[in-house]
Coordinates of C-alpha atoms (C1' of nucleotides) in Angstrom, one line a residue:
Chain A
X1 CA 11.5 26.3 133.1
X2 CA 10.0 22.7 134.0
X3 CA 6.5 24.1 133.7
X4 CA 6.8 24.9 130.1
X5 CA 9.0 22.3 128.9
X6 CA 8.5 18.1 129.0
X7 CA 11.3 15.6 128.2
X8 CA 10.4 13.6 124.7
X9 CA 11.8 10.4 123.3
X10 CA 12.1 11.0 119.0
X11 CA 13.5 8.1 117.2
X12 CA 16.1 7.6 114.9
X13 CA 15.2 9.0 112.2
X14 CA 12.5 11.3 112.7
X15 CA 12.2 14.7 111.9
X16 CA 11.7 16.9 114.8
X17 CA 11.1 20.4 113.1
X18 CA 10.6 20.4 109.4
X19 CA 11.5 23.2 107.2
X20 CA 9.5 26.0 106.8
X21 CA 7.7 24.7 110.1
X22 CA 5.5 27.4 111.4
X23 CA 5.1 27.5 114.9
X24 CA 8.2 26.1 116.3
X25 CA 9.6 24.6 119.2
X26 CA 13.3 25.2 121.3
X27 CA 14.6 22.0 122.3
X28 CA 17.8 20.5 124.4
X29 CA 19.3 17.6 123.7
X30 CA 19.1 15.0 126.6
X31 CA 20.7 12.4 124.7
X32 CA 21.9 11.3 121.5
X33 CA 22.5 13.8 118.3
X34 CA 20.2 16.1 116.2
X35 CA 21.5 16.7 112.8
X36 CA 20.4 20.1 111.2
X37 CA 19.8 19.8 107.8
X38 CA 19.4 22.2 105.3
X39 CA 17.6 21.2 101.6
X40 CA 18.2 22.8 97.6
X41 CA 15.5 22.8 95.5
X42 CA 16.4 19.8 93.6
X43 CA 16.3 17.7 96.3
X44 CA 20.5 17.4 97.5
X45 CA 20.7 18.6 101.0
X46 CA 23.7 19.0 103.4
X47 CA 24.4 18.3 107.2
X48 CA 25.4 22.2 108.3
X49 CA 25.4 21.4 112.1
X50 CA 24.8 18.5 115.1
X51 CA 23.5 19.3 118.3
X52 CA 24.5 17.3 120.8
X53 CA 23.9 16.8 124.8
X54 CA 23.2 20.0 126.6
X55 CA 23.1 21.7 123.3
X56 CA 20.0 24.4 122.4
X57 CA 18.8 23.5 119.0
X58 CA 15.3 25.5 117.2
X59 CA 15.0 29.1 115.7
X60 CA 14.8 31.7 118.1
X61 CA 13.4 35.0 117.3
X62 CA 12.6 33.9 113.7
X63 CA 9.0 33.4 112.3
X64 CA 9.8 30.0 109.6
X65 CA 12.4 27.5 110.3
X66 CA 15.2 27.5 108.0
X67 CA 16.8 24.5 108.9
X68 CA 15.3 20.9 109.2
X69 CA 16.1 19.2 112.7
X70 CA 16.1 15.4 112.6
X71 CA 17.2 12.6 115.1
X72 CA 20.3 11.6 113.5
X73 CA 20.2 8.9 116.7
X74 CA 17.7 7.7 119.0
X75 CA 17.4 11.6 120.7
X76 CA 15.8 12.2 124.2
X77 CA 15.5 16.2 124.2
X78 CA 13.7 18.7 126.9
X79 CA 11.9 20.6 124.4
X80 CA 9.5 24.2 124.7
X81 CA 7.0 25.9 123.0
X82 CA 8.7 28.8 121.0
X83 CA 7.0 31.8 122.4
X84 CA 7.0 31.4 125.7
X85 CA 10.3 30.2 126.1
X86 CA 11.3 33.5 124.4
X87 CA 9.2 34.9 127.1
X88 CA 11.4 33.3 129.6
X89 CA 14.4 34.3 128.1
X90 CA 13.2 38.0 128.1
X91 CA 12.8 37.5 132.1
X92 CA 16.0 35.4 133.0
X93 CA 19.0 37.3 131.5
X94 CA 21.0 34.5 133.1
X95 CA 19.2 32.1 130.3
X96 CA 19.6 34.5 127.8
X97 CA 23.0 35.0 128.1
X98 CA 24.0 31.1 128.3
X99 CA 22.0 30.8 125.2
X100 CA 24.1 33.4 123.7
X101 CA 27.0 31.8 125.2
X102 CA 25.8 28.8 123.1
X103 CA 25.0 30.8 119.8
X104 CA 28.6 31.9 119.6
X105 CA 30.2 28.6 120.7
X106 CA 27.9 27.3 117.4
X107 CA 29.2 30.4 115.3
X108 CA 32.4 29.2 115.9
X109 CA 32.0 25.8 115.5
X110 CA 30.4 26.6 111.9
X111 CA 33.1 28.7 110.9
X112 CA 35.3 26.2 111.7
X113 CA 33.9 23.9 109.5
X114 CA 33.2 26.8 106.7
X115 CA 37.1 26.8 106.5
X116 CA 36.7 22.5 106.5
X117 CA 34.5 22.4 103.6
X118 CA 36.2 25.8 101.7
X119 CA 40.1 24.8 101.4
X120 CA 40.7 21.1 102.6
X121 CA 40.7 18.1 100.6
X122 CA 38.5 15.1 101.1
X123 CA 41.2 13.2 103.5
X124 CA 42.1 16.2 105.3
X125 CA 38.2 16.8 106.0
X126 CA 38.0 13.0 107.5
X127 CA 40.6 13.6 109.5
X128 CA 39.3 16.8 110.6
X129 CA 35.7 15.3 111.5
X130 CA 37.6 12.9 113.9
X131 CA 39.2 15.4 115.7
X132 CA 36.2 17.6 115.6
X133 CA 33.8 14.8 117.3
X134 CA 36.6 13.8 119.4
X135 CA 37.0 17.2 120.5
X136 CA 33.5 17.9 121.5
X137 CA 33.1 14.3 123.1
X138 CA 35.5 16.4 125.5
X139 CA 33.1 19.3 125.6
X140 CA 30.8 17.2 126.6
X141 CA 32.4 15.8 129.4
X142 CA 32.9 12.2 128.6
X143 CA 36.0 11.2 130.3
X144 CA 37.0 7.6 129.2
X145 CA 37.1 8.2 125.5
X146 CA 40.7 10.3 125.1
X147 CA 41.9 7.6 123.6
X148 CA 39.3 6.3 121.1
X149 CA 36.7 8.2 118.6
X150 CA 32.7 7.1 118.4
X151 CA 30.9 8.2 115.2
X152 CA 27.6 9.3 116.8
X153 CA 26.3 9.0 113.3
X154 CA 26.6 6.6 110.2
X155 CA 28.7 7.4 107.1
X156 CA 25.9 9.0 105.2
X157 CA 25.8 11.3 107.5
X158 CA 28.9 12.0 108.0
X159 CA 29.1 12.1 104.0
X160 CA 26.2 14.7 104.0
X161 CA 28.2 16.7 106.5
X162 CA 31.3 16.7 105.1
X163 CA 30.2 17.3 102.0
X164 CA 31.7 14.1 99.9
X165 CA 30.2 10.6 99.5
X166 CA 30.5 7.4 101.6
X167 CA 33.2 6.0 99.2
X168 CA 35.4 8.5 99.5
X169 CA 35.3 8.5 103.7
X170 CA 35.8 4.9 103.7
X171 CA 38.6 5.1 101.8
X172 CA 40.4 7.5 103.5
X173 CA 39.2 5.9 106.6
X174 CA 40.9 3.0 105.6
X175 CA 44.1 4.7 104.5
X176 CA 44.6 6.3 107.9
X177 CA 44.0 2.5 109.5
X178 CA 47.2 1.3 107.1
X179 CA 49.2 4.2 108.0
X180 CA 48.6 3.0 112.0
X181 CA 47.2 6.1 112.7
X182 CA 44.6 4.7 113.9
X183 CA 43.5 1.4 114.8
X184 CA 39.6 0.3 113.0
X185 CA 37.5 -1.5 116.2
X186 CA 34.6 -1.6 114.4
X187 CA 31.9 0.5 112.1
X188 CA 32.0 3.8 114.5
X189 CA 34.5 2.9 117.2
X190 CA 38.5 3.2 116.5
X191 CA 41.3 4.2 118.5
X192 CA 43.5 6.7 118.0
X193 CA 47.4 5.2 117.6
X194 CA 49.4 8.6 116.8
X195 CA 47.0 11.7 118.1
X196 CA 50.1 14.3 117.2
X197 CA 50.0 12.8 113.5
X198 CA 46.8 13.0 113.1
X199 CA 46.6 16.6 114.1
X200 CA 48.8 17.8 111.8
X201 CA 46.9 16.2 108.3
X202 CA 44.5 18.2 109.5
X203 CA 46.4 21.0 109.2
X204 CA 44.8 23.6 111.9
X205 CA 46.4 24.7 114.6
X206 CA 45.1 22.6 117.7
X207 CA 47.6 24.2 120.1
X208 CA 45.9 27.7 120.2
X209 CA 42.7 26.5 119.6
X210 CA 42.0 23.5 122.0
X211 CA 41.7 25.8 125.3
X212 CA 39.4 28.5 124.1
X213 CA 36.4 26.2 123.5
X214 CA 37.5 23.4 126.2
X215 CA 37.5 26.1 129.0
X216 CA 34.2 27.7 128.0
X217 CA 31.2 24.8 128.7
X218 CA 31.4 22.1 131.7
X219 CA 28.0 22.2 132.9
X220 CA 26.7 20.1 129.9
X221 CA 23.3 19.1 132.3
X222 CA 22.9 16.2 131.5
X223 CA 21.6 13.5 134.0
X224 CA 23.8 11.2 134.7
X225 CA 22.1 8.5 134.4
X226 CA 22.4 9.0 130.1
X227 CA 26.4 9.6 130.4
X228 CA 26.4 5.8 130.6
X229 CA 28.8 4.1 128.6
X230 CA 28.5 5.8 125.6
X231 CA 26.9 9.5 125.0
X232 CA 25.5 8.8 122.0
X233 CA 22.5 5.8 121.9
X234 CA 24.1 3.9 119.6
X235 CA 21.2 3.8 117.7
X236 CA 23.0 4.6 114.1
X237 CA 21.0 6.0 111.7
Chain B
X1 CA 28.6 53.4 125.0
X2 CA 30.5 56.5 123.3
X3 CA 32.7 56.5 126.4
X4 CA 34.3 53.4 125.9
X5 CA 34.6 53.3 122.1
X6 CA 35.9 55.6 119.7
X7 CA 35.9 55.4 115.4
X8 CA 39.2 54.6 113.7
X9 CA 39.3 54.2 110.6
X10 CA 41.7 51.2 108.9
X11 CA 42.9 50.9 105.5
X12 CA 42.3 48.3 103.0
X13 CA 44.2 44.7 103.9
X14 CA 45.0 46.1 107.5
X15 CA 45.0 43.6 110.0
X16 CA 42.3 44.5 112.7
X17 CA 42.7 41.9 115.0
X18 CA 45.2 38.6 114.1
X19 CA 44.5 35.4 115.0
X20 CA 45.6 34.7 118.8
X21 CA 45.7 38.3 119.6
X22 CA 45.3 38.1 123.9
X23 CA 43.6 41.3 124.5
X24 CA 40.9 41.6 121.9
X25 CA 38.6 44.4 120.9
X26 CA 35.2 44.5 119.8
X27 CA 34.1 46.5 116.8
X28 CA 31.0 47.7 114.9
X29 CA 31.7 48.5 111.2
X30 CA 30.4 51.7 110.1
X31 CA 31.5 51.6 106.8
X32 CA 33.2 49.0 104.5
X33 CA 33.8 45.4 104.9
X34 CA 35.8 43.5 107.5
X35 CA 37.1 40.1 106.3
X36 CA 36.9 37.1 108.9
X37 CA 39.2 34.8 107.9
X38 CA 40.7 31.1 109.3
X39 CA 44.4 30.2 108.0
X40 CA 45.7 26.5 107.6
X41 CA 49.1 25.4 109.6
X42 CA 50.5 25.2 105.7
X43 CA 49.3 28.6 105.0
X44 CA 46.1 28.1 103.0
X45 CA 43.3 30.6 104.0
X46 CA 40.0 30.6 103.8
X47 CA 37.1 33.7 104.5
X48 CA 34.5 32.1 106.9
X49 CA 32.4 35.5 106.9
X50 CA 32.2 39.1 106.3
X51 CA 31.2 41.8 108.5
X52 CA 29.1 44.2 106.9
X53 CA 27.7 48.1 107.7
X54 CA 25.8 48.1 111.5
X55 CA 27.5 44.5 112.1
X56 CA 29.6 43.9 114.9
X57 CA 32.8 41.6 114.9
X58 CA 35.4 40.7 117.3
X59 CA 35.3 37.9 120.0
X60 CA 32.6 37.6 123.0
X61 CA 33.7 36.1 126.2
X62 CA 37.0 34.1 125.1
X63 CA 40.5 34.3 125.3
X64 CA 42.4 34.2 122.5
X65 CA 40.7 35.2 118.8
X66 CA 40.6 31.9 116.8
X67 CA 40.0 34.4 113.6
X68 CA 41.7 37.1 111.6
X69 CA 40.3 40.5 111.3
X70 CA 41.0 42.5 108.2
X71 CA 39.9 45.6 106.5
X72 CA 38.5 44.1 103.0
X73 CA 38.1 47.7 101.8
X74 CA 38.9 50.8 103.4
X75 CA 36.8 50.8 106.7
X76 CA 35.2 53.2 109.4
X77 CA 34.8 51.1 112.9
X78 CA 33.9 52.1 116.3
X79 CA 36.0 50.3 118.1
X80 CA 35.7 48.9 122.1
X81 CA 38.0 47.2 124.4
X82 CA 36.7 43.9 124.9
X83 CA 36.2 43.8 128.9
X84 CA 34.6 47.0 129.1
X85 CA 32.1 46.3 126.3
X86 CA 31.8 42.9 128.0
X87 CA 30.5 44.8 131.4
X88 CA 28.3 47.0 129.7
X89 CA 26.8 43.8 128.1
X90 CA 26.2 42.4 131.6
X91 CA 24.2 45.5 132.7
X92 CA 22.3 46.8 129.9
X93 CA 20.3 44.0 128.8
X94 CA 18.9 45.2 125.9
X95 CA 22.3 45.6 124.4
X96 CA 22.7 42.1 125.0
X97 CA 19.8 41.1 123.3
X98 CA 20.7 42.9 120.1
X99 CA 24.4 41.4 119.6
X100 CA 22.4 37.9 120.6
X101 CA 20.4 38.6 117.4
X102 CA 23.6 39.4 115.4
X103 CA 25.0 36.5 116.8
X104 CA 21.8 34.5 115.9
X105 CA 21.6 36.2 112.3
X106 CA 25.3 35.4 111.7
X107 CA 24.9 31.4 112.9
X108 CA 22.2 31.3 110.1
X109 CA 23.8 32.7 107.2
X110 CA 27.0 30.5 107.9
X111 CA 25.0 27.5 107.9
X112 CA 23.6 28.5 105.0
X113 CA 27.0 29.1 103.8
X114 CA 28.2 25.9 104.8
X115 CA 25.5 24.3 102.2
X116 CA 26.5 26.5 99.6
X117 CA 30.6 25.0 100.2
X118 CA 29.1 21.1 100.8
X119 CA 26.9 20.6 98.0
X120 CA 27.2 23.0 95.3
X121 CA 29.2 23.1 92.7
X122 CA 31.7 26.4 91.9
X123 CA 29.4 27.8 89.4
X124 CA 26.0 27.5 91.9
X125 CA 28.3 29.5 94.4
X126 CA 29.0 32.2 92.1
X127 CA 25.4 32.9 92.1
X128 CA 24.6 32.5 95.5
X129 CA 27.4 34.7 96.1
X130 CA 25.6 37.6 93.9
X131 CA 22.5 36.8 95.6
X132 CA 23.7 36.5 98.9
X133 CA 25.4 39.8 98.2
X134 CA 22.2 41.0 97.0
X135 CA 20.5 40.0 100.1
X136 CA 22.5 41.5 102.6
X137 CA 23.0 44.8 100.7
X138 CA 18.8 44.6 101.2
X139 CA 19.6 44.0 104.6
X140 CA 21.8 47.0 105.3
X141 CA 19.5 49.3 104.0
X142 CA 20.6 50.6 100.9
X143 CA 17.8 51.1 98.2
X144 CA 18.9 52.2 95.1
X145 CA 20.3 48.5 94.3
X146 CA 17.7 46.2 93.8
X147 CA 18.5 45.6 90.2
X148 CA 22.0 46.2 90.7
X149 CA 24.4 43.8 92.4
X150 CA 27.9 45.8 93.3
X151 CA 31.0 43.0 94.8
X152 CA 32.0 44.6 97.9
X153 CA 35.3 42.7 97.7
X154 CA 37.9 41.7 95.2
X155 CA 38.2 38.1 93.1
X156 CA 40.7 37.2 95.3
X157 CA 38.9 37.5 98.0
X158 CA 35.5 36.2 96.6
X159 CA 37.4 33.2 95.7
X160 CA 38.8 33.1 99.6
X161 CA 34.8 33.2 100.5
X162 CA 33.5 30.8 98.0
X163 CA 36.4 27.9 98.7
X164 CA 37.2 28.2 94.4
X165 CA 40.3 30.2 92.5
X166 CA 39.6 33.4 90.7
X167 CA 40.0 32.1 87.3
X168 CA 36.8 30.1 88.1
X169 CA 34.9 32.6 89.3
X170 CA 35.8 34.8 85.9
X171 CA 34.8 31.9 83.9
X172 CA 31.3 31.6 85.4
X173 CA 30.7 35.2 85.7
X174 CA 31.5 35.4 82.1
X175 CA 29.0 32.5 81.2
X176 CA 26.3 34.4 83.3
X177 CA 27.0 37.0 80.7
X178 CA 27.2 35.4 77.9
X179 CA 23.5 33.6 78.8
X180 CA 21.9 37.7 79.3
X181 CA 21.0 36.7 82.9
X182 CA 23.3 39.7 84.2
X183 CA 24.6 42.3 82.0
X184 CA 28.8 43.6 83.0
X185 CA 28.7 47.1 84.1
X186 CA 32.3 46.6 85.8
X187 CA 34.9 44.5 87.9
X188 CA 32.8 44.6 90.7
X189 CA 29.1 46.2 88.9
X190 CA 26.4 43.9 87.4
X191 CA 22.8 44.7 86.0
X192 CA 20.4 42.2 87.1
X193 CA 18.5 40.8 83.8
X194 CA 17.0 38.2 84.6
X195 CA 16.7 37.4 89.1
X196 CA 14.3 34.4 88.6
X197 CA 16.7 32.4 86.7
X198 CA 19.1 33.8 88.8
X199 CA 17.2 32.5 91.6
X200 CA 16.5 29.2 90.3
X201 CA 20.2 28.9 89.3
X202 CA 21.4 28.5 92.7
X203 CA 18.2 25.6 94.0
X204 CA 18.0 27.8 96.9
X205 CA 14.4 28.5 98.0
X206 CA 14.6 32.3 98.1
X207 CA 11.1 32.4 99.0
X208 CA 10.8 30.9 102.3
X209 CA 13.8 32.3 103.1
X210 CA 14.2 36.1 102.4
X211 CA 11.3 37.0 104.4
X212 CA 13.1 35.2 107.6
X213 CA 15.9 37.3 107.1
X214 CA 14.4 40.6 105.8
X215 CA 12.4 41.8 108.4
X216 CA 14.7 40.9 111.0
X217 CA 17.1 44.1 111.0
X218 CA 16.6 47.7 109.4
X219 CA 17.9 49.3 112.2
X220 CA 21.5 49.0 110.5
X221 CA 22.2 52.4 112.8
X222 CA 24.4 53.6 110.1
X223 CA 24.7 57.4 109.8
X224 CA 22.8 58.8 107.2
X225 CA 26.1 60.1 106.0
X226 CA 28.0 57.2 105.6
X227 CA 24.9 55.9 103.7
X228 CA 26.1 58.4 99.9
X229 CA 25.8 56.6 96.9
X230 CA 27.9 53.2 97.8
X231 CA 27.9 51.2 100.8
X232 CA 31.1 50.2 100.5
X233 CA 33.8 53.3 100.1
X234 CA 34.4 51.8 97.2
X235 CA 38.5 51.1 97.7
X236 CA 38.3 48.3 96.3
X237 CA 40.9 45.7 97.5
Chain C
dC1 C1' 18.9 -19.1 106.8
dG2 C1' 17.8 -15.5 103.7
dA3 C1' 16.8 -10.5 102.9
dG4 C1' 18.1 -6.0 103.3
dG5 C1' 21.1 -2.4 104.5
dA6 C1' 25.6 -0.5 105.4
dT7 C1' 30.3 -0.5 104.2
dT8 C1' 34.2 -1.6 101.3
dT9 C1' 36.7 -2.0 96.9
dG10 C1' 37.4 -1.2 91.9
dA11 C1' 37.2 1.2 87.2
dG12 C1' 36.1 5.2 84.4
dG13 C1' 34.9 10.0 83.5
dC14 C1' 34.2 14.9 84.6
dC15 C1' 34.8 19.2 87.1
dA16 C1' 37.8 22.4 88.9
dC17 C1' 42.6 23.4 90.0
dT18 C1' 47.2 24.5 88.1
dC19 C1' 50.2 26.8 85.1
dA20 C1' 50.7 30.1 81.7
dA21 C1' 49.8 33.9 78.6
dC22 C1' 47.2 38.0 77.5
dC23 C1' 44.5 42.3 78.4
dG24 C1' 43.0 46.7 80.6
dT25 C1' 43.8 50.1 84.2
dT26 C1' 46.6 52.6 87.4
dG27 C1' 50.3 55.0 89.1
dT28 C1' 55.1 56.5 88.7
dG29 C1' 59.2 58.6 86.9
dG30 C1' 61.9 60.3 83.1
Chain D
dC1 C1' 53.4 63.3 77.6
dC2 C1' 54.8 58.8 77.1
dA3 C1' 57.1 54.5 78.7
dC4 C1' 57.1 51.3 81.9
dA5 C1' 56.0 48.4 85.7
dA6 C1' 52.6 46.6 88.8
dC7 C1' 48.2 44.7 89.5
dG8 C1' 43.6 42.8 88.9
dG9 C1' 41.0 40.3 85.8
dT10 C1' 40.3 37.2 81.7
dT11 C1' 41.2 33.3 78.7
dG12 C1' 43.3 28.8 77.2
dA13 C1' 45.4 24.0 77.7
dG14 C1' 46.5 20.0 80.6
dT15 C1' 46.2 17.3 84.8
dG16 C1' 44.5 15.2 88.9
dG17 C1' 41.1 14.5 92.7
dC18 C1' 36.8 13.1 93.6
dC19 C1' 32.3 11.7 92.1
dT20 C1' 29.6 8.0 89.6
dC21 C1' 28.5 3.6 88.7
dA22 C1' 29.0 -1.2 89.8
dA23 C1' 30.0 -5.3 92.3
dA24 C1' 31.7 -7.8 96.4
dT25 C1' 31.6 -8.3 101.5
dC26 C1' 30.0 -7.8 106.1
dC27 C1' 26.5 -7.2 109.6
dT28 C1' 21.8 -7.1 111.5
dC29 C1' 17.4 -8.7 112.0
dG30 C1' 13.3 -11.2 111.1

DNA sequence: CGAGGATTTGAGGCCACTCAACCGTTGTGG
DNA sequence: CCACAACGGTTGAGTGGCCTCAAATCCTCG
């Protein structure tokens, strides 16, 4: 898998694959987050996923990229030629099935979020993007940050992915800070005062639905040398 | 495969599997349409897919089903037990590959979904409803329909899937009307008129995307019976 | 220290939801 | 056979949430 594959530093900013792309490339985040973009004709476009460490992020099995992968951080990825990593997948059922395992761990992640963007409110989605990043800062195996949330990515971002504008997330940003549900350290870093009130303006049923992503993925791979302080580069987009 | 699974058949608005169900099944819909759905603590519930003809649904390798499964119309399934279709997964890889590929297929049309619920407005969905119905009908194999676009489902639940209230969607089905693009055959029948403007209506870029998906599937391994003049058996929900 | 970008705050307007009534079809019972 | 209820869909009027536009503030970096 080493032969095939080289580590590669991208940039905040920088567009990885662009849609449409022809022959594409598989990659794995190292570090930082990979926003996956998808554009309308007249030019609005819309955040519809983030892969982040030890995720699998690319089209496999398709001939044109549908989706537009940019380095929403500073991103440090393993990344593959298409083909023959679909080669090696063909040969090591073990890979192809944790890539699978990843495909439906990303199915249900987007469904979640289909539900987000079809029948919440604007606050209701803020609240649920907290818990969402704070949830798979857990995935990820970050163990200091139970306490506190880290936007991995600036408010536009977060606009484009929730679907509303920066105005509206800093307002309801700040409305949670005044009701001391949470506490604003700075830009991206605030701590959580009253988790159990926060979970229920968002409304979805954490109880049942913590374990059965938690339990599924520990072996997030990355090097420990990048879990330092903080899993995403800080570099804000 | 046939010794583990068997065909039942479920009524429209049966509940398949409900959310938190323990011991799950896995299903492959012969005929009809299986609504996924997600429900709020306060009740509110929102469609984050639909399992079409030759489509398998159900939960892979977790614990407790974070979805709802329900008959949208009246539907024809074949039905396995989820650990025994889990071990047959494990040994015949080829079997595995395929529900990878329906697992890859279905993570790109719900990100595609989740731009249509970010960043369009309720009459833009409408149309890339019809389309995406359009597409997926295309998809399942059924020919006769290329200038004919039948809803599978009811307003309600359209409205469930496209995150809007059934008198909207009336209102800008009407409008499509009134403006020629598609002519009103029925509830749930519409002539085509015009597909580029429809097309163009929704700022998707149908080109670059409906070869990715097209030529993906046609094995939809529905039986030529099932296959008479509607896809779906028509019970309309 | 100044320029630029990101974030916050404020005021006004529009889209879509809500509530309500109406219409056509279906199924049921007298 | 018709009356009636039940249901899905359509149409209309009013309201509110969120976007838009605009300006102030904070932070970063040269």
């Amino acid at each position: 898998m080493n032969r095939i594959g080289h580590i590669r530093q991208y940039d905040s900013g920088i567009t990885i694959v662009a849609e449409g792309d022809e022959p594409s490339i598989i990659g794995r985040v190292a570090s930082g987050v990979v926003r996956i973009t998808q554009t309308l004709d007249d030019g609005r476009q819309q955040i519809v996923g983030l892969a982040m460490p030890g995720e699998y992020f690319g089209h496999f099995f398709r001939s044109g990229s549908a989706f537009m992968y940019e380095a929403a951080t500073d991103v440090a990825a393993c990344v593959f030629p298409q083909k023959p990593f679909e080669a090696l997948l063909a040969s090591h059922h073990g890979l192809e099935h944790t890539v699978m395992m990843g495909a439906l761990r990303d199915l249900e992640l987007s469904r979640e979020w289909i539900m987000v963007l079809g029948c919440q409110n604007t606050f209701e989605r803020v609240v649920s993007f907290m818990l969402h990043i704070h949830k798979r800062m857990r995935m990820a195996g970050v163990p200091t940050h139970d306490r506190f949330i880290e936007f991995p990515i600036g408010r536009r971002d977060i606009a484009g992915y929730l679907g509303t504008t920066v105005e509206t997330i800093s307002r309801h940003v700040q409305a949670l800070a005044r009701q001391r549900i949470i506490r604003i350290l700075d830009n991206s870093h605030f701590e959580i005062c009253n988790l159990g009130r926060l979970q229920s303006l968002s409304k979805q049923h954490w109880n049942a639905m913590a374990k059965s992503i938690t339990t599924s993925e520990l072996d997030s791979g990355v090097p420990q040398a990048l879990k330092g302080k903080s899993w995403s580069q800080s570099g804000l987009a």
